[in-house]
Amino acid sequence: MNTRVLRIELRRSVAPWAGAVVLVPALAFLYLVDAAWWRGTTAWTAQWTPMAMWTRSLLFYLWPLAVGLGALQGLRDHRSTMYELLTSTPRPARHRAAALAGTTAFTLASAFALLVLVGGVQVWGNTAYTHVGWLPISLVGALFLVAGSVLGMGAGRALPSALTPPAVAMAAFVFTVLMHSSLGRTRTVTEGGFPGTEPNRVSLLSPTVEEVRDALVTLSASVHLGQTVWLLGMAVTGFALLIAATPRARLTALTPLVAGAAVALLVLPSDPGRMYVVDKAAAELVCDGPVCVTTTQRARLDEVAGPGKKALRLLHTALGDRAPVSVRENAAVLPQGTTPRWSRESVLFDFDDDMITGLKGEELTRALIAQALVPMCVPVGWSGTAADPAPQSVAVAWVTGDLEPLAGNGFSAAEQIAAARPVWKKLKALPPDEQLSRITAMRTTALSCEGEPLAALKGGASR
């Protein structure tokens, strides 16, 4: 298709509107709604992979629109009452179909590319970690829009009715919803005994992705391959329906769609752990002495290194050989609802932790000491605060010598001091060896996520 044909098709088709429907609502949704895509290390403008995943997640709404607009485009010849005249011309039907489908595919792909570009420009200024691992996520997303619109065109040509565009758009939306609510989910029980769900391979036939919960998580290569096979089958079926002239040909045209789905389900992984995987290059640690962060956050290493080293020195003075020897960003990606895994040798922290986010200097040092001695045991993916601020406040005071409130733990300064002061006074009244024994017992309880740290600090049963 040359430039002249493209310009003509753009003027006489709904292709420009299809591109606008993809780009404008997507940008409005991202910029006008204050949601998870603006927060923390997984913000859509913070890192390349989250940007690709968040823009891809918008296909939950955009893909059905692309299918419906494609069906509207497929009705064009029928609405013009020129279909019989066009079929009598010497020009092959596949040429006319290619011009029709190519124009809409071009505008949809361009609109999605602009959406990604808007996010990419901002990511470029916000991160020092640049890679190309995010590209397949976005390329497959663009292919979903293209294949969906071509399938819609084929449906519009095969079923020339004013009801076809809204019907196929609604069918596409229902398909997407089912993939993320029932058909594409498998019921599970979390480590803590709570019911939950996880995606199965059928869900990967959907255009959208799971909510972005960790900047280190990406889609595996087998997912990209399986989805590409599925989309190629979808696009071939749509194109075949565009040029089919008989009922038998239209029925035969469904073969690539069915075959593509069958082959895709053989290629797509069945284990959720092989669908959403950790990007090993992004999770690799970058260190300044004993203080390490993941490659994605290497630009923030300098702000963590000083407070981290000071926290380790203070902990070594207080605990001796029992003290942790390193401070590391937690690169472990655990299933939702899993109990956190803490370490005696390393102080593990997360930049998305409310007690770490935005802190610098002395405040960050105190937060890291609290994390070393009394880490929180909120299940992965859940939000919550400690039931009592006393254990962390007292633990930090025992190391630093000063009882001061901590930032980001959900309690006011007055509440923290009021809860911690009585416990602090009783602890300080004990002999040094007994103090160390109580702190060690509290730390052991907190690291194991079994029992009550405050009870262990008071010298009672921790369970």
Tab-separated table of C-alpha atoms in Angstrom:
chain	number	residue	atom	x	y	z
A	1	MET	CA	0.000	0.000	0.000
A	2	ASN	CA	1.614	3.264	-1.137
A	3	THR	CA	1.350	6.675	0.531
A	4	ARG	CA	-1.378	7.906	-1.851
A	5	VAL	CA	-3.629	4.941	-1.091
A	6	LEU	CA	-2.974	5.386	2.625
A	7	ARG	CA	-4.029	9.059	2.502
A	8	ILE	CA	-7.206	8.204	0.591
A	9	GLU	CA	-8.121	5.434	3.021
A	10	LEU	CA	-7.485	7.705	5.995
A	11	ARG	CA	-9.924	10.272	4.582
A	12	ARG	CA	-12.708	7.823	3.773
A	13	SER	CA	-12.502	5.428	6.725
A	14	VAL	CA	-12.898	5.415	10.493
A	15	ALA	CA	-9.197	4.598	10.929
A	16	PRO	CA	-8.216	8.051	12.302
A	17	TRP	CA	-11.049	7.823	14.820
A	18	ALA	CA	-9.870	4.384	15.856
A	19	GLY	CA	-6.424	5.776	16.617
A	20	ALA	CA	-7.911	8.680	18.571
A	21	VAL	CA	-10.142	6.327	20.576
A	22	VAL	CA	-7.063	4.363	21.626
A	23	LEU	CA	-4.762	7.278	22.413
A	24	VAL	CA	-6.939	9.981	23.974
A	25	PRO	CA	-8.936	7.907	26.519
A	26	ALA	CA	-5.788	5.987	27.490
A	27	LEU	CA	-3.867	9.175	28.284
A	28	ALA	CA	-6.883	10.650	30.063
A	29	PHE	CA	-7.246	7.492	32.132
A	30	LEU	CA	-3.577	7.490	33.111
A	31	TYR	CA	-3.324	11.182	33.915
A	32	LEU	CA	-6.720	11.919	35.459
A	33	VAL	CA	-7.092	8.870	37.705
A	34	ASP	CA	-4.873	8.767	40.790
A	35	ALA	CA	-4.225	5.048	41.118
A	36	ALA	CA	-1.460	2.487	41.563
A	37	TRP	CA	0.249	3.418	38.279
A	38	TRP	CA	1.417	6.681	39.878
A	39	ARG	CA	2.903	5.197	43.049
A	40	GLY	CA	6.290	3.899	44.088
A	41	THR	CA	8.777	1.885	42.076
A	42	THR	CA	5.980	0.419	39.913
A	43	ALA	CA	4.723	3.794	38.646
A	44	TRP	CA	4.219	3.797	34.891
A	45	THR	CA	6.795	6.594	34.538
A	46	ALA	CA	9.375	5.085	36.928
A	47	GLN	CA	10.821	2.059	35.094
A	48	TRP	CA	10.621	0.623	31.572
A	49	THR	CA	8.963	-2.695	32.390
A	50	PRO	CA	6.208	-1.217	34.621
A	51	MET	CA	5.545	1.369	31.895
A	52	ALA	CA	5.063	-1.389	29.322
A	53	MET	CA	2.920	-3.449	31.695
A	54	TRP	CA	0.658	-0.569	32.746
A	55	THR	CA	0.048	0.593	29.156
A	56	ARG	CA	-0.622	-3.018	28.204
A	57	SER	CA	-3.160	-3.344	31.047
A	58	LEU	CA	-5.251	-0.605	29.419
A	59	LEU	CA	-6.090	-3.063	26.638
A	60	PHE	CA	-8.734	-4.426	29.021
A	61	TYR	CA	-10.857	-1.503	27.724
A	62	LEU	CA	-9.097	-0.536	24.512
A	63	TRP	CA	-9.053	-3.931	22.808
A	64	PRO	CA	-12.863	-4.371	22.709
A	65	LEU	CA	-13.103	-0.846	21.269
A	66	ALA	CA	-10.582	-1.753	18.564
A	67	VAL	CA	-12.592	-4.868	17.685
A	68	GLY	CA	-15.830	-2.873	17.503
A	69	LEU	CA	-14.305	-0.102	15.391
A	70	GLY	CA	-12.840	-2.735	13.090
A	71	ALA	CA	-16.320	-4.194	12.614
A	72	LEU	CA	-17.616	-0.708	11.790
A	73	GLN	CA	-14.867	-0.368	9.219
A	74	GLY	CA	-15.800	-3.750	7.760
A	75	LEU	CA	-19.334	-2.468	7.077
A	76	ARG	CA	-18.126	0.389	4.883
A	77	ASP	CA	-18.687	-1.263	1.496
A	78	HIS	CA	-22.053	-2.623	2.605
A	79	ARG	CA	-23.202	0.809	3.802
A	80	SER	CA	-22.125	2.374	0.496
A	81	THR	CA	-24.249	-0.218	-1.416
A	82	MET	CA	-21.260	-0.652	-3.753
A	83	TYR	CA	-20.169	-4.102	-2.659
A	84	GLU	CA	-21.432	-5.877	-5.802
A	85	LEU	CA	-19.841	-3.229	-8.017
A	86	LEU	CA	-16.480	-3.513	-6.245
A	87	THR	CA	-16.434	-7.292	-6.481
A	88	SER	CA	-16.936	-7.054	-10.242
A	89	THR	CA	-13.770	-5.003	-10.776
A	90	PRO	CA	-10.533	-6.699	-11.934
A	91	ARG	CA	-8.700	-5.697	-8.745
A	92	PRO	CA	-8.281	-8.776	-6.499
A	93	ALA	CA	-10.333	-8.786	-3.314
A	94	ARG	CA	-7.205	-9.279	-1.235
A	95	HIS	CA	-5.820	-5.954	-2.472
A	96	ARG	CA	-8.920	-4.078	-1.369
A	97	ALA	CA	-8.889	-5.940	1.951
A	98	ALA	CA	-5.213	-5.144	2.499
A	99	ALA	CA	-5.828	-1.430	1.948
A	100	LEU	CA	-8.786	-1.467	4.339
A	101	ALA	CA	-7.089	-3.491	7.062
A	102	GLY	CA	-3.656	-1.911	6.644
A	103	THR	CA	-4.925	1.630	7.218
A	104	THR	CA	-6.696	0.812	10.461
A	105	ALA	CA	-3.834	-1.368	11.628
A	106	PHE	CA	-1.387	1.476	10.945
A	107	THR	CA	-3.375	4.048	12.929
A	108	LEU	CA	-3.985	1.726	15.869
A	109	ALA	CA	-0.348	0.684	16.072
A	110	SER	CA	0.733	4.331	15.761
A	111	ALA	CA	-1.643	5.416	18.521
A	112	PHE	CA	-0.386	2.711	20.871
A	113	ALA	CA	3.209	3.592	19.972
A	114	LEU	CA	2.516	7.237	20.886
A	115	LEU	CA	1.049	6.131	24.202
A	116	VAL	CA	4.195	4.126	24.933
A	117	LEU	CA	6.354	7.024	23.761
A	118	VAL	CA	4.691	9.423	26.211
A	119	GLY	CA	5.514	7.053	29.053
A	120	GLY	CA	8.968	6.239	27.690
A	121	VAL	CA	10.068	9.885	27.561
A	122	GLN	CA	9.260	10.248	31.247
A	123	VAL	CA	10.868	6.946	32.189
A	124	TRP	CA	14.051	8.007	30.387
A	125	GLY	CA	14.403	10.928	32.813
A	126	ASN	CA	13.529	8.931	35.926
A	127	THR	CA	15.752	5.851	35.786
A	128	ALA	CA	19.391	5.008	35.169
A	129	TYR	CA	18.519	1.443	34.115
A	130	THR	CA	17.823	1.227	30.392
A	131	HIS	CA	17.088	-2.074	28.637
A	132	VAL	CA	15.049	-3.526	25.777
A	133	GLY	CA	13.352	-6.340	27.693
A	134	TRP	CA	10.149	-4.303	27.858
A	135	LEU	CA	9.783	-4.053	24.059
A	136	PRO	CA	8.127	-7.480	23.495
A	137	ILE	CA	5.426	-6.554	26.021
A	138	SER	CA	4.523	-3.421	24.063
A	139	LEU	CA	4.934	-5.019	20.636
A	140	VAL	CA	2.522	-7.818	21.530
A	141	GLY	CA	0.128	-5.184	22.913
A	142	ALA	CA	0.163	-3.354	19.579
A	143	LEU	CA	-0.335	-6.673	17.781
A	144	PHE	CA	-3.413	-7.342	19.943
A	145	LEU	CA	-4.974	-4.085	18.735
A	146	VAL	CA	-4.114	-4.791	15.105
A	147	ALA	CA	-5.301	-8.411	15.146
A	148	GLY	CA	-8.477	-7.494	17.036
A	149	SER	CA	-9.373	-4.763	14.578
A	150	VAL	CA	-8.779	-7.065	11.574
A	151	LEU	CA	-10.946	-9.759	13.173
A	152	GLY	CA	-13.626	-7.136	13.747
A	153	MET	CA	-13.436	-6.100	10.091
A	154	GLY	CA	-13.884	-9.681	9.015
A	155	ALA	CA	-16.889	-10.039	11.309
A	156	GLY	CA	-18.380	-6.826	9.927
A	157	ARG	CA	-17.938	-8.044	6.337
A	158	ALA	CA	-19.312	-11.529	7.110
A	159	LEU	CA	-22.291	-10.201	9.122
A	160	PRO	CA	-23.247	-6.899	7.473
A	161	SER	CA	-25.630	-5.497	10.079
A	162	ALA	CA	-25.739	-2.303	12.104
A	163	LEU	CA	-25.810	-4.484	15.211
A	164	THR	CA	-22.523	-6.214	14.385
A	165	PRO	CA	-20.063	-3.541	15.696
A	166	PRO	CA	-21.644	-3.208	19.172
A	167	ALA	CA	-22.196	-6.959	19.347
A	168	VAL	CA	-18.588	-7.907	18.592
A	169	ALA	CA	-17.284	-5.133	20.881
A	170	MET	CA	-19.400	-6.459	23.725
A	171	ALA	CA	-18.337	-10.037	22.954
A	172	ALA	CA	-14.671	-8.965	23.102
A	173	PHE	CA	-15.252	-7.187	26.402
A	174	VAL	CA	-17.050	-10.183	27.899
A	175	PHE	CA	-14.200	-12.422	26.739
A	176	THR	CA	-11.655	-10.180	28.455
A	177	VAL	CA	-13.677	-10.007	31.664
A	178	LEU	CA	-14.105	-13.779	31.809
A	179	MET	CA	-10.383	-14.278	31.341
A	180	HIS	CA	-9.765	-12.189	34.464
A	181	SER	CA	-12.637	-13.272	36.650
A	182	SER	CA	-13.443	-16.952	36.206
A	183	LEU	CA	-12.285	-18.806	33.091
A	184	GLY	CA	-8.747	-17.492	33.329
A	185	ARG	CA	-8.362	-17.881	37.095
A	186	THR	CA	-7.606	-20.890	39.269
A	187	ARG	CA	-8.703	-20.914	42.894
A	188	THR	CA	-5.897	-21.347	45.404
A	189	VAL	CA	-5.246	-21.134	49.137
A	190	THR	CA	-2.436	-18.864	50.327
A	191	GLU	CA	0.284	-19.894	52.741
A	192	GLY	CA	-1.694	-18.276	55.539
A	193	GLY	CA	-4.814	-20.272	54.716
A	194	PHE	CA	-6.686	-17.476	52.936
A	195	PRO	CA	-8.548	-18.178	49.646
A	196	GLY	CA	-7.226	-16.564	46.499
A	197	THR	CA	-6.848	-16.998	42.763
A	198	GLU	CA	-3.985	-17.093	40.286
A	199	PRO	CA	-3.904	-16.896	36.471
A	200	ASN	CA	-3.901	-20.011	34.318
A	201	ARG	CA	-2.764	-20.406	30.723
A	202	VAL	CA	-6.207	-19.565	29.317
A	203	SER	CA	-5.942	-16.077	30.827
A	204	LEU	CA	-2.949	-15.411	28.571
A	205	LEU	CA	-5.262	-15.368	25.539
A	206	SER	CA	-6.521	-12.062	26.922
A	207	PRO	CA	-4.909	-8.807	25.737
A	208	THR	CA	-4.353	-7.379	29.203
A	209	VAL	CA	-1.976	-8.375	32.017
A	210	GLU	CA	-2.056	-8.703	35.781
A	211	GLU	CA	-1.739	-5.609	37.947
A	212	VAL	CA	1.879	-4.475	38.267
A	213	ARG	CA	2.994	-5.247	41.835
A	214	ASP	CA	6.781	-5.410	41.459
A	215	ALA	CA	9.125	-3.555	39.122
A	216	LEU	CA	11.262	-6.697	38.769
A	217	VAL	CA	8.470	-8.840	37.297
A	218	THR	CA	8.046	-9.271	33.546
A	219	LEU	CA	6.388	-11.690	31.119
A	220	SER	CA	8.340	-14.754	30.046
A	221	ALA	CA	9.484	-15.440	26.476
A	222	SER	CA	7.069	-18.376	26.174
A	223	VAL	CA	4.175	-16.023	26.921
A	224	HIS	CA	5.260	-13.657	24.145
A	225	LEU	CA	5.633	-16.563	21.707
A	226	GLY	CA	2.294	-18.162	22.563
A	227	GLN	CA	0.413	-14.870	22.336
A	228	THR	CA	2.038	-14.035	19.010
A	229	VAL	CA	0.880	-17.372	17.562
A	230	TRP	CA	-2.647	-16.727	18.849
A	231	LEU	CA	-2.719	-13.219	17.368
A	232	LEU	CA	-1.387	-14.291	13.992
A	233	GLY	CA	-4.191	-16.856	13.794
A	234	MET	CA	-6.679	-14.141	14.760
A	235	ALA	CA	-5.373	-11.733	12.117
A	236	VAL	CA	-5.371	-14.390	9.374
A	237	THR	CA	-8.973	-15.314	10.198
A	238	GLY	CA	-10.023	-11.664	10.076
A	239	PHE	CA	-8.335	-11.131	6.722
A	240	ALA	CA	-9.791	-14.361	5.325
A	241	LEU	CA	-13.281	-13.249	6.358
A	242	LEU	CA	-12.702	-9.936	4.587
A	243	ILE	CA	-12.110	-11.649	1.234
A	244	ALA	CA	-14.455	-14.633	1.674
A	245	ALA	CA	-17.353	-14.572	-0.773
A	246	THR	CA	-19.294	-17.723	0.163
A	247	PRO	CA	-20.605	-19.207	3.415
A	248	ARG	CA	-18.274	-22.150	3.038
A	249	ALA	CA	-15.259	-19.842	2.647
A	250	ARG	CA	-16.299	-17.902	5.743
A	251	LEU	CA	-16.560	-21.115	7.739
A	252	THR	CA	-13.144	-22.227	6.490
A	253	ALA	CA	-11.718	-18.831	7.459
A	254	LEU	CA	-12.253	-19.696	11.143
A	255	THR	CA	-9.617	-22.444	10.921
A	256	PRO	CA	-6.575	-20.183	11.596
A	257	LEU	CA	-8.276	-18.723	14.687
A	258	VAL	CA	-8.980	-22.146	16.163
A	259	ALA	CA	-5.579	-23.524	15.170
A	260	GLY	CA	-3.815	-20.457	16.574
A	261	ALA	CA	-5.600	-20.849	19.910
A	262	ALA	CA	-4.789	-24.558	20.073
A	263	VAL	CA	-1.094	-24.069	19.290
A	264	ALA	CA	-0.882	-21.092	21.649
A	265	LEU	CA	-2.279	-23.124	24.547
A	266	LEU	CA	0.415	-25.723	23.902
A	267	VAL	CA	3.135	-23.066	23.969
A	268	LEU	CA	1.850	-20.934	26.847
A	269	PRO	CA	3.119	-21.997	30.304
A	270	SER	CA	0.695	-23.566	32.773
A	271	ASP	CA	2.623	-22.594	35.902
A	272	PRO	CA	1.976	-18.974	37.058
A	273	GLY	CA	5.609	-18.850	38.140
A	274	ARG	CA	6.626	-19.255	34.487
A	275	MET	CA	4.152	-16.671	33.213
A	276	TYR	CA	5.277	-13.725	35.312
A	277	VAL	CA	8.980	-14.105	35.991
A	278	VAL	CA	11.727	-12.083	37.644
A	279	ASP	CA	13.930	-10.109	35.281
A	280	LYS	CA	17.312	-11.409	36.448
A	281	ALA	CA	19.241	-8.512	34.948
A	282	ALA	CA	17.008	-5.993	36.730
A	283	ALA	CA	17.238	-7.881	40.030
A	284	GLU	CA	21.044	-8.082	39.986
A	285	LEU	CA	22.518	-6.247	42.976
A	286	VAL	CA	24.710	-3.163	42.693
A	287	CYS	CA	26.713	-2.504	45.873
A	288	ASP	CA	28.630	0.168	47.713
A	289	GLY	CA	30.453	-1.942	50.255
A	290	PRO	CA	27.894	-3.819	52.362
A	291	VAL	CA	24.928	-1.791	51.046
A	292	CYS	CA	23.259	-3.084	47.876
A	293	VAL	CA	20.286	-2.158	45.700
A	294	THR	CA	18.882	-3.793	42.573
A	295	THR	CA	20.018	-2.586	39.165
A	296	THR	CA	16.673	-0.850	38.615
A	297	GLN	CA	17.359	1.394	41.632
A	298	ARG	CA	21.094	1.939	41.208
A	299	ALA	CA	20.546	5.701	40.917
A	300	ARG	CA	19.427	5.653	44.567
A	301	LEU	CA	22.429	3.744	45.900
A	302	ASP	CA	24.226	6.875	47.088
A	303	GLU	CA	21.293	8.004	49.227
A	304	VAL	CA	21.061	4.581	50.890
A	305	ALA	CA	24.777	3.797	51.276
A	306	GLY	CA	25.608	6.302	54.027
A	307	PRO	CA	22.589	5.624	56.284
A	308	GLY	CA	22.915	1.878	55.613
A	309	LYS	CA	26.558	1.741	56.676
A	310	LYS	CA	25.798	3.765	59.797
A	311	ALA	CA	22.919	1.439	60.685
A	312	LEU	CA	25.255	-1.566	60.369
A	313	ARG	CA	27.862	0.077	62.617
A	314	LEU	CA	25.292	0.831	65.308
A	315	LEU	CA	23.835	-2.668	65.085
A	316	HIS	CA	27.296	-4.236	65.387
A	317	THR	CA	28.022	-2.145	68.480
A	318	ALA	CA	24.742	-3.202	70.059
A	319	LEU	CA	24.533	-6.864	68.979
A	320	GLY	CA	28.150	-7.819	68.432
A	321	ASP	CA	28.609	-10.955	66.335
A	322	ARG	CA	24.830	-11.394	66.104
A	323	ALA	CA	24.451	-8.215	64.045
A	324	PRO	CA	23.608	-8.313	60.313
A	325	VAL	CA	26.537	-7.670	57.988
A	326	SER	CA	24.814	-6.129	54.984
A	327	VAL	CA	21.896	-3.976	53.885
A	328	ARG	CA	20.134	-5.105	50.688
A	329	GLU	CA	17.086	-4.169	48.713
A	330	ASN	CA	14.758	-7.152	48.834
A	331	ALA	CA	14.771	-8.701	45.353
A	332	ALA	CA	12.673	-11.754	46.268
A	333	VAL	CA	9.298	-11.875	44.493
A	334	LEU	CA	6.917	-14.071	46.481
A	335	PRO	CA	3.322	-15.096	45.652
A	336	GLN	CA	0.484	-12.971	46.957
A	337	GLY	CA	-0.456	-13.767	50.545
A	338	THR	CA	2.902	-15.383	51.326
A	339	THR	CA	4.576	-14.691	54.652
A	340	PRO	CA	7.689	-12.512	54.144
A	341	ARG	CA	11.126	-14.143	54.349
A	342	TRP	CA	13.593	-12.215	56.513
A	343	SER	CA	17.316	-12.759	57.057
A	344	ARG	CA	19.589	-12.608	60.092
A	345	GLU	CA	22.647	-11.779	58.001
A	346	SER	CA	21.124	-8.984	55.916
A	347	VAL	CA	18.807	-6.073	56.549
A	348	LEU	CA	16.235	-6.428	53.760
A	349	PHE	CA	14.269	-3.356	52.738
A	350	ASP	CA	11.879	-2.296	50.004
A	351	PHE	CA	11.724	1.165	48.474
A	352	ASP	CA	7.921	0.852	48.399
A	353	ASP	CA	7.767	0.263	52.160
A	354	ASP	CA	6.053	3.233	53.842
A	355	MET	CA	8.780	3.191	56.488
A	356	ILE	CA	11.485	3.596	53.809
A	357	THR	CA	9.854	5.687	51.074
A	358	GLY	CA	11.178	9.240	50.970
A	359	LEU	CA	13.442	8.899	54.012
A	360	LYS	CA	17.029	10.127	54.050
A	361	GLY	CA	19.847	10.593	56.514
A	362	GLU	CA	19.128	9.861	60.177
A	363	GLU	CA	15.497	8.943	59.558
A	364	LEU	CA	16.548	6.287	57.050
A	365	THR	CA	19.200	4.965	59.456
A	366	ARG	CA	16.581	4.552	62.171
A	367	ALA	CA	14.163	2.872	59.748
A	368	LEU	CA	16.836	0.364	58.694
A	369	ILE	CA	17.618	-0.439	62.330
A	370	ALA	CA	13.916	-1.060	62.945
A	371	GLN	CA	13.807	-3.279	59.869
A	372	ALA	CA	16.823	-5.251	61.110
A	373	LEU	CA	15.414	-5.914	64.580
A	374	VAL	CA	11.612	-5.982	64.169
A	375	PRO	CA	10.606	-6.381	60.498
A	376	MET	CA	6.915	-6.332	59.645
A	377	CYS	CA	5.204	-9.637	58.833
A	378	VAL	CA	2.324	-8.362	56.695
A	379	PRO	CA	1.602	-10.974	53.949
A	380	VAL	CA	2.956	-10.112	50.506
A	381	GLY	CA	0.585	-7.879	48.561
A	382	TRP	CA	-1.381	-6.846	51.644
A	383	SER	CA	-1.359	-3.442	53.276
A	384	GLY	CA	-1.229	-2.888	56.996
A	385	THR	CA	0.694	-1.570	59.974
A	386	ALA	CA	1.966	-3.053	63.203
A	387	ALA	CA	-0.650	-3.646	65.880
A	388	ASP	CA	1.615	-1.886	68.390
A	389	PRO	CA	4.397	0.621	67.614
A	390	ALA	CA	6.263	-0.154	70.834
A	391	PRO	CA	8.544	-3.018	69.658
A	392	GLN	CA	10.128	-1.096	66.783
A	393	SER	CA	10.414	2.160	68.720
A	394	VAL	CA	12.023	0.442	71.716
A	395	ALA	CA	14.356	-1.605	69.512
A	396	VAL	CA	15.671	1.499	67.752
A	397	ALA	CA	15.984	3.364	71.047
A	398	TRP	CA	18.001	0.483	72.521
A	399	VAL	CA	20.495	0.744	69.644
A	400	THR	CA	20.698	4.554	69.356
A	401	GLY	CA	20.105	5.485	73.002
A	402	ASP	CA	17.249	7.887	72.204
A	403	LEU	CA	13.517	7.125	72.213
A	404	GLU	CA	12.143	8.931	69.160
A	405	PRO	CA	9.158	8.283	66.872
A	406	LEU	CA	9.619	6.519	63.543
A	407	ALA	CA	8.233	7.720	60.240
A	408	GLY	CA	5.755	5.845	58.063
A	409	ASN	CA	4.489	3.228	60.525
A	410	GLY	CA	0.921	4.517	60.641
A	411	PHE	CA	1.107	5.943	64.165
A	412	SER	CA	1.496	9.538	65.292
A	413	ALA	CA	4.575	10.607	67.248
A	414	ALA	CA	2.513	10.963	70.444
A	415	GLU	CA	1.007	7.476	70.032
A	416	GLN	CA	4.420	5.927	69.497
A	417	ILE	CA	6.028	7.595	72.496
A	418	ALA	CA	3.054	6.835	74.757
A	419	ALA	CA	3.132	3.144	73.791
A	420	ALA	CA	6.908	2.747	73.908
A	421	ARG	CA	7.942	4.756	76.996
A	422	PRO	CA	6.713	2.289	79.674
A	423	VAL	CA	8.316	-0.653	77.848
A	424	TRP	CA	11.515	1.344	77.306
A	425	LYS	CA	11.827	2.251	80.995
A	426	LYS	CA	11.386	-1.355	82.078
A	427	LEU	CA	13.942	-2.554	79.541
A	428	LYS	CA	16.531	0.039	80.586
A	429	ALA	CA	16.115	-0.977	84.229
A	430	LEU	CA	17.353	-4.478	83.436
A	431	PRO	CA	21.034	-5.542	83.458
A	432	PRO	CA	22.805	-5.199	80.065
A	433	ASP	CA	22.937	-8.957	79.511
A	434	GLU	CA	19.223	-9.295	80.145
A	435	GLN	CA	18.504	-6.384	77.816
A	436	LEU	CA	20.462	-8.089	75.048
A	437	SER	CA	18.667	-11.360	75.733
A	438	ARG	CA	15.252	-9.681	75.476
A	439	ILE	CA	16.149	-7.824	72.271
A	440	THR	CA	17.526	-11.034	70.748
A	441	ALA	CA	14.353	-12.947	71.660
A	442	MET	CA	12.193	-10.203	70.144
A	443	ARG	CA	14.282	-10.182	66.972
A	444	THR	CA	14.097	-13.965	66.637
A	445	THR	CA	10.328	-13.858	66.982
A	446	ALA	CA	9.983	-11.023	64.458
A	447	LEU	CA	12.273	-12.633	61.876
A	448	SER	CA	10.365	-15.907	62.065
A	449	CYS	CA	6.985	-14.139	61.728
A	450	GLU	CA	5.670	-16.449	64.453
A	451	GLY	CA	4.435	-15.079	67.749
A	452	GLU	CA	4.330	-11.588	69.273
A	453	PRO	CA	7.578	-9.555	69.370
A	454	LEU	CA	6.298	-7.390	72.247
A	455	ALA	CA	5.646	-10.462	74.415
A	456	ALA	CA	9.178	-11.687	73.757
A	457	LEU	CA	10.566	-8.254	74.639
A	458	LYS	CA	8.723	-8.303	77.942
A	459	GLY	CA	10.198	-11.699	78.743
A	460	GLY	CA	6.983	-13.688	78.385
A	461	ALA	CA	5.922	-16.333	75.863
A	462	SER	CA	6.210	-15.041	72.306
A	463	ARG	CA	3.397	-17.238	71.023
